Amino acid sequence: MDDQGLDELRALAASGNRDAIDQLVELAGERGDTAELRRLADAGSRDAVDQLVELAGERGDTAELRRLADAGSRDAAEMLDEQGEAGQL
């Protein structure tokens, strides 16, 4: 997808279009675009949070997992616990 298409999706997502949000989450997950996923998560997308947890787990990014756990993600907290990082929260 080109930049214009992404901009159009972002505009639709900003207006609350659920399909656009879902598509942006999917595209960002495929690209490993954590900045886009964070933006979507901050806007309330639970799917974006799930993608961030998955990416952080795959990358071994404990700092991102801690950030997500601190923001209330149980999945991130559980992943940290599995990795032996929970005591460092």
XYZ file of C-alpha atoms in Angstrom:
89
model
C 0.000 0.000 0.000
C 1.323 3.429 -0.895
C 1.569 6.451 1.392
C -1.623 7.987 -0.003
C -3.563 4.802 0.754
C -2.170 4.728 4.300
C -3.080 8.380 4.801
C -6.643 7.671 3.651
C -6.887 4.677 6.017
C -5.545 6.787 8.879
C -8.153 9.468 8.181
C -10.921 6.879 8.167
C -9.549 5.317 11.354
C -9.398 8.716 13.040
C -13.089 9.154 12.292
C -13.815 5.841 14.029
C -14.076 3.518 11.028
C -13.513 0.090 12.592
C -12.611 -1.583 9.287
C -9.912 1.015 8.651
C -8.530 0.547 12.161
C -8.444 -3.219 11.702
C -6.703 -2.882 8.357
C -4.118 -0.474 9.771
C -3.405 -2.862 12.649
C -2.961 -5.734 10.218
C -0.667 -3.755 7.913
C 1.403 -2.389 10.790
C 1.762 -5.872 12.244
C 2.942 -7.235 8.895
C 5.495 -4.422 8.591
C 6.553 -4.640 12.227
C 5.677 -0.945 12.531
C 5.637 -0.470 16.297
C 5.148 3.297 16.021
C 1.902 2.834 14.080
C 0.775 0.104 16.452
C 1.507 2.303 19.494
C -0.502 5.141 17.960
C -3.433 2.816 17.332
C -3.127 1.269 20.790
C -3.080 4.730 22.371
C -6.279 5.474 20.463
C -7.902 2.453 22.099
C -7.299 -0.454 19.716
C -7.010 -3.658 21.732
C -5.908 -5.463 18.568
C -2.979 -3.072 18.246
C -1.972 -3.823 21.844
C -2.126 -7.546 21.073
C 0.083 -7.049 18.015
C 2.567 -5.014 20.049
C 2.766 -7.751 22.680
C 3.315 -10.360 19.979
C 6.032 -8.339 18.242
C 7.775 -7.473 21.496
C 7.744 -11.122 22.514
C 9.167 -12.226 19.166
C 11.899 -9.599 19.377
C 12.671 -10.193 23.045
C 11.901 -6.531 23.695
C 11.414 -6.578 27.470
C 11.296 -2.773 27.658
C 8.254 -2.704 25.357
C 6.657 -5.572 27.252
C 7.174 -3.674 30.526
C 5.668 -0.523 28.992
C 2.637 -2.486 27.845
C 2.308 -4.298 31.169
C 2.501 -0.980 33.010
C -0.292 0.281 30.755
C -2.455 -2.642 31.838
C -1.768 -5.425 29.341
C -2.122 -8.737 31.144
C -0.701 -10.555 28.137
C 2.479 -8.486 28.320
C 2.733 -9.080 32.068
C 2.277 -12.825 31.552
C 4.938 -12.871 28.844
C 7.347 -11.042 31.144
C 6.553 -13.516 33.877
C 7.281 -16.408 31.514
C 10.593 -14.778 30.639
C 11.454 -14.269 34.293
C 11.211 -10.482 34.011
C 8.158 -9.839 36.188
C 10.232 -9.047 39.242
C 11.770 -6.139 37.378
C 8.466 -4.384 36.666
